[in-house]
Amino acid sequence: GYVAPDEMFVGYTRKYSMAVWTGYSNRLTPIVGDGFLVAAKVYRSMITYLSEDDQPGDWTMPDGIYRNGQFVFQNGARPTWTETTSQSSSTEN
């Protein structure tokens, strides 16, 4: 499993960009188990609310961004987490 002092989720739509950080002021208090994905859930709730009246539509992913599985990365960036079973596949691009 994962153990980390904090987590972040960053995403964007055609109209909005948002970064959500969750964690503890004491970095020695780790996030474990159900504490992960809180930032992603907050992002989803806020973007859903902000985009209620927007018309959905296709759009092109900006240059310099690529998708690897369910995650989106900026070219040259590497994930900040490690997982022994998928580390090599998630950091090779």
JSON list of C-alpha atoms in Angstrom, two decimals:
[
{"chain": "A", "resi": 1, "resn": "GLY", "atom": "CA", "xyz": [0.00, 0.00, 0.00]},
{"chain": "A", "resi": 2, "resn": "TYR", "atom": "CA", "xyz": [0.86, 3.64, -0.20]},
{"chain": "A", "resi": 3, "resn": "VAL", "atom": "CA", "xyz": [2.01, 5.87, 2.65]},
{"chain": "A", "resi": 4, "resn": "ALA", "atom": "CA", "xyz": [2.62, 9.58, 2.06]},
{"chain": "A", "resi": 5, "resn": "PRO", "atom": "CA", "xyz": [2.64, 12.82, 4.05]},
{"chain": "A", "resi": 6, "resn": "ASP", "atom": "CA", "xyz": [0.23, 14.48, 1.59]},
{"chain": "A", "resi": 7, "resn": "GLU", "atom": "CA", "xyz": [-1.37, 14.13, -1.83]},
{"chain": "A", "resi": 8, "resn": "MET", "atom": "CA", "xyz": [-2.26, 16.42, -4.71]},
{"chain": "A", "resi": 9, "resn": "PHE", "atom": "CA", "xyz": [-4.56, 16.22, -7.71]},
{"chain": "A", "resi": 10, "resn": "VAL", "atom": "CA", "xyz": [-4.32, 18.66, -10.62]},
{"chain": "A", "resi": 11, "resn": "GLY", "atom": "CA", "xyz": [-6.74, 18.75, -13.52]},
{"chain": "A", "resi": 12, "resn": "TYR", "atom": "CA", "xyz": [-8.30, 21.00, -16.09]},
{"chain": "A", "resi": 13, "resn": "THR", "atom": "CA", "xyz": [-11.28, 21.47, -18.37]},
{"chain": "A", "resi": 14, "resn": "ARG", "atom": "CA", "xyz": [-11.81, 23.84, -21.28]},
{"chain": "A", "resi": 15, "resn": "LYS", "atom": "CA", "xyz": [-12.72, 26.61, -18.80]},
{"chain": "A", "resi": 16, "resn": "TYR", "atom": "CA", "xyz": [-11.04, 25.78, -15.50]},
{"chain": "A", "resi": 17, "resn": "SER", "atom": "CA", "xyz": [-7.83, 24.48, -14.04]},
{"chain": "A", "resi": 18, "resn": "MET", "atom": "CA", "xyz": [-7.57, 23.41, -10.42]},
{"chain": "A", "resi": 19, "resn": "ALA", "atom": "CA", "xyz": [-5.06, 21.93, -8.01]},
{"chain": "A", "resi": 20, "resn": "VAL", "atom": "CA", "xyz": [-6.19, 20.31, -4.75]},
{"chain": "A", "resi": 21, "resn": "TRP", "atom": "CA", "xyz": [-3.75, 19.48, -1.95]},
{"chain": "A", "resi": 22, "resn": "THR", "atom": "CA", "xyz": [-4.69, 17.39, 1.08]},
{"chain": "A", "resi": 23, "resn": "GLY", "atom": "CA", "xyz": [-2.52, 16.43, 4.00]},
{"chain": "A", "resi": 24, "resn": "TYR", "atom": "CA", "xyz": [-1.54, 17.26, 7.53]},
{"chain": "A", "resi": 25, "resn": "SER", "atom": "CA", "xyz": [0.47, 20.21, 8.82]},
{"chain": "A", "resi": 26, "resn": "ASN", "atom": "CA", "xyz": [2.67, 17.67, 10.61]},
{"chain": "A", "resi": 27, "resn": "ARG", "atom": "CA", "xyz": [4.44, 15.84, 7.77]},
{"chain": "A", "resi": 28, "resn": "LEU", "atom": "CA", "xyz": [5.17, 12.95, 10.14]},
{"chain": "A", "resi": 29, "resn": "THR", "atom": "CA", "xyz": [1.43, 12.09, 10.12]},
{"chain": "A", "resi": 30, "resn": "PRO", "atom": "CA", "xyz": [1.06, 9.88, 7.04]},
{"chain": "A", "resi": 31, "resn": "ILE", "atom": "CA", "xyz": [-1.97, 9.43, 4.82]},
{"chain": "A", "resi": 32, "resn": "VAL", "atom": "CA", "xyz": [-2.86, 5.76, 4.58]},
{"chain": "A", "resi": 33, "resn": "GLY", "atom": "CA", "xyz": [-5.70, 3.60, 3.28]},
{"chain": "A", "resi": 34, "resn": "ASP", "atom": "CA", "xyz": [-8.92, 5.53, 2.62]},
{"chain": "A", "resi": 35, "resn": "GLY", "atom": "CA", "xyz": [-7.10, 8.87, 2.91]},
{"chain": "A", "resi": 36, "resn": "PHE", "atom": "CA", "xyz": [-5.83, 8.51, -0.64]},
{"chain": "A", "resi": 37, "resn": "LEU", "atom": "CA", "xyz": [-7.88, 9.90, -3.49]},
{"chain": "A", "resi": 38, "resn": "VAL", "atom": "CA", "xyz": [-9.44, 12.59, -1.28]},
{"chain": "A", "resi": 39, "resn": "ALA", "atom": "CA", "xyz": [-7.87, 15.31, -3.44]},
{"chain": "A", "resi": 40, "resn": "ALA", "atom": "CA", "xyz": [-9.24, 13.64, -6.60]},
{"chain": "A", "resi": 41, "resn": "LYS", "atom": "CA", "xyz": [-12.72, 13.41, -5.07]},
{"chain": "A", "resi": 42, "resn": "VAL", "atom": "CA", "xyz": [-12.65, 17.09, -4.06]},
{"chain": "A", "resi": 43, "resn": "TYR", "atom": "CA", "xyz": [-11.52, 18.01, -7.59]},
{"chain": "A", "resi": 44, "resn": "ARG", "atom": "CA", "xyz": [-14.32, 15.96, -9.17]},
{"chain": "A", "resi": 45, "resn": "SER", "atom": "CA", "xyz": [-16.97, 17.53, -6.91]},
{"chain": "A", "resi": 46, "resn": "MET", "atom": "CA", "xyz": [-15.79, 21.09, -7.57]},
{"chain": "A", "resi": 47, "resn": "ILE", "atom": "CA", "xyz": [-15.39, 20.67, -11.35]},
{"chain": "A", "resi": 48, "resn": "THR", "atom": "CA", "xyz": [-18.82, 19.01, -11.55]},
{"chain": "A", "resi": 49, "resn": "TYR", "atom": "CA", "xyz": [-20.35, 21.95, -9.67]},
{"chain": "A", "resi": 50, "resn": "LEU", "atom": "CA", "xyz": [-18.49, 24.61, -11.67]},
{"chain": "A", "resi": 51, "resn": "SER", "atom": "CA", "xyz": [-19.33, 22.94, -14.98]},
{"chain": "A", "resi": 52, "resn": "GLU", "atom": "CA", "xyz": [-23.06, 22.40, -14.36]},
{"chain": "A", "resi": 53, "resn": "ASP", "atom": "CA", "xyz": [-24.15, 24.84, -17.08]},
{"chain": "A", "resi": 54, "resn": "ASP", "atom": "CA", "xyz": [-21.35, 24.12, -19.56]},
{"chain": "A", "resi": 55, "resn": "GLN", "atom": "CA", "xyz": [-22.06, 22.31, -22.79]},
{"chain": "A", "resi": 56, "resn": "PRO", "atom": "CA", "xyz": [-19.87, 19.23, -23.13]},
{"chain": "A", "resi": 57, "resn": "GLY", "atom": "CA", "xyz": [-17.75, 18.94, -26.21]},
{"chain": "A", "resi": 58, "resn": "ASP", "atom": "CA", "xyz": [-14.63, 17.42, -27.62]},
{"chain": "A", "resi": 59, "resn": "TRP", "atom": "CA", "xyz": [-11.38, 19.31, -27.37]},
{"chain": "A", "resi": 60, "resn": "THR", "atom": "CA", "xyz": [-7.74, 18.66, -28.08]},
{"chain": "A", "resi": 61, "resn": "MET", "atom": "CA", "xyz": [-5.29, 17.84, -25.30]},
{"chain": "A", "resi": 62, "resn": "PRO", "atom": "CA", "xyz": [-2.61, 20.58, -25.15]},
{"chain": "A", "resi": 63, "resn": "ASP", "atom": "CA", "xyz": [0.83, 19.91, -26.64]},
{"chain": "A", "resi": 64, "resn": "GLY", "atom": "CA", "xyz": [3.30, 18.51, -24.13]},
{"chain": "A", "resi": 65, "resn": "ILE", "atom": "CA", "xyz": [0.68, 16.43, -22.29]},
{"chain": "A", "resi": 66, "resn": "TYR", "atom": "CA", "xyz": [0.29, 12.66, -22.58]},
{"chain": "A", "resi": 67, "resn": "ARG", "atom": "CA", "xyz": [-1.96, 9.99, -21.11]},
{"chain": "A", "resi": 68, "resn": "ASN", "atom": "CA", "xyz": [-0.61, 6.82, -19.51]},
{"chain": "A", "resi": 69, "resn": "GLY", "atom": "CA", "xyz": [-3.46, 4.56, -18.38]},
{"chain": "A", "resi": 70, "resn": "GLN", "atom": "CA", "xyz": [-5.83, 6.57, -16.21]},
{"chain": "A", "resi": 71, "resn": "PHE", "atom": "CA", "xyz": [-3.27, 9.31, -15.51]},
{"chain": "A", "resi": 72, "resn": "VAL", "atom": "CA", "xyz": [-2.24, 12.38, -17.52]},
{"chain": "A", "resi": 73, "resn": "PHE", "atom": "CA", "xyz": [1.32, 13.72, -17.37]},
{"chain": "A", "resi": 74, "resn": "GLN", "atom": "CA", "xyz": [3.32, 16.64, -18.68]},
{"chain": "A", "resi": 75, "resn": "ASN", "atom": "CA", "xyz": [6.20, 15.55, -20.94]},
{"chain": "A", "resi": 76, "resn": "GLY", "atom": "CA", "xyz": [9.35, 15.29, -18.85]},
{"chain": "A", "resi": 77, "resn": "ALA", "atom": "CA", "xyz": [7.43, 15.01, -15.56]},
{"chain": "A", "resi": 78, "resn": "ARG", "atom": "CA", "xyz": [7.58, 11.88, -13.45]},
{"chain": "A", "resi": 79, "resn": "PRO", "atom": "CA", "xyz": [5.04, 10.66, -10.91]},
{"chain": "A", "resi": 80, "resn": "THR", "atom": "CA", "xyz": [5.96, 11.45, -7.32]},
{"chain": "A", "resi": 81, "resn": "TRP", "atom": "CA", "xyz": [4.69, 8.14, -5.94]},
{"chain": "A", "resi": 82, "resn": "THR", "atom": "CA", "xyz": [6.21, 4.71, -6.20]},
{"chain": "A", "resi": 83, "resn": "GLU", "atom": "CA", "xyz": [4.48, 1.37, -6.51]},
{"chain": "A", "resi": 84, "resn": "THR", "atom": "CA", "xyz": [6.69, -1.65, -7.02]},
{"chain": "A", "resi": 85, "resn": "THR", "atom": "CA", "xyz": [4.33, -3.41, -9.45]},
{"chain": "A", "resi": 86, "resn": "SER", "atom": "CA", "xyz": [3.84, -0.53, -11.90]},
{"chain": "A", "resi": 87, "resn": "GLN", "atom": "CA", "xyz": [6.67, 1.93, -11.32]},
{"chain": "A", "resi": 88, "resn": "SER", "atom": "CA", "xyz": [8.56, 1.09, -14.49]},
{"chain": "A", "resi": 89, "resn": "SER", "atom": "CA", "xyz": [5.47, 1.24, -16.71]},
{"chain": "A", "resi": 90, "resn": "SER", "atom": "CA", "xyz": [4.27, 4.56, -15.29]},
{"chain": "A", "resi": 91, "resn": "THR", "atom": "CA", "xyz": [7.59, 6.41, -15.58]},
{"chain": "A", "resi": 92, "resn": "GLU", "atom": "CA", "xyz": [9.03, 5.31, -18.91]},
{"chain": "A", "resi": 93, "resn": "ASN", "atom": "CA", "xyz": [7.33, 7.93, -21.11]}
]
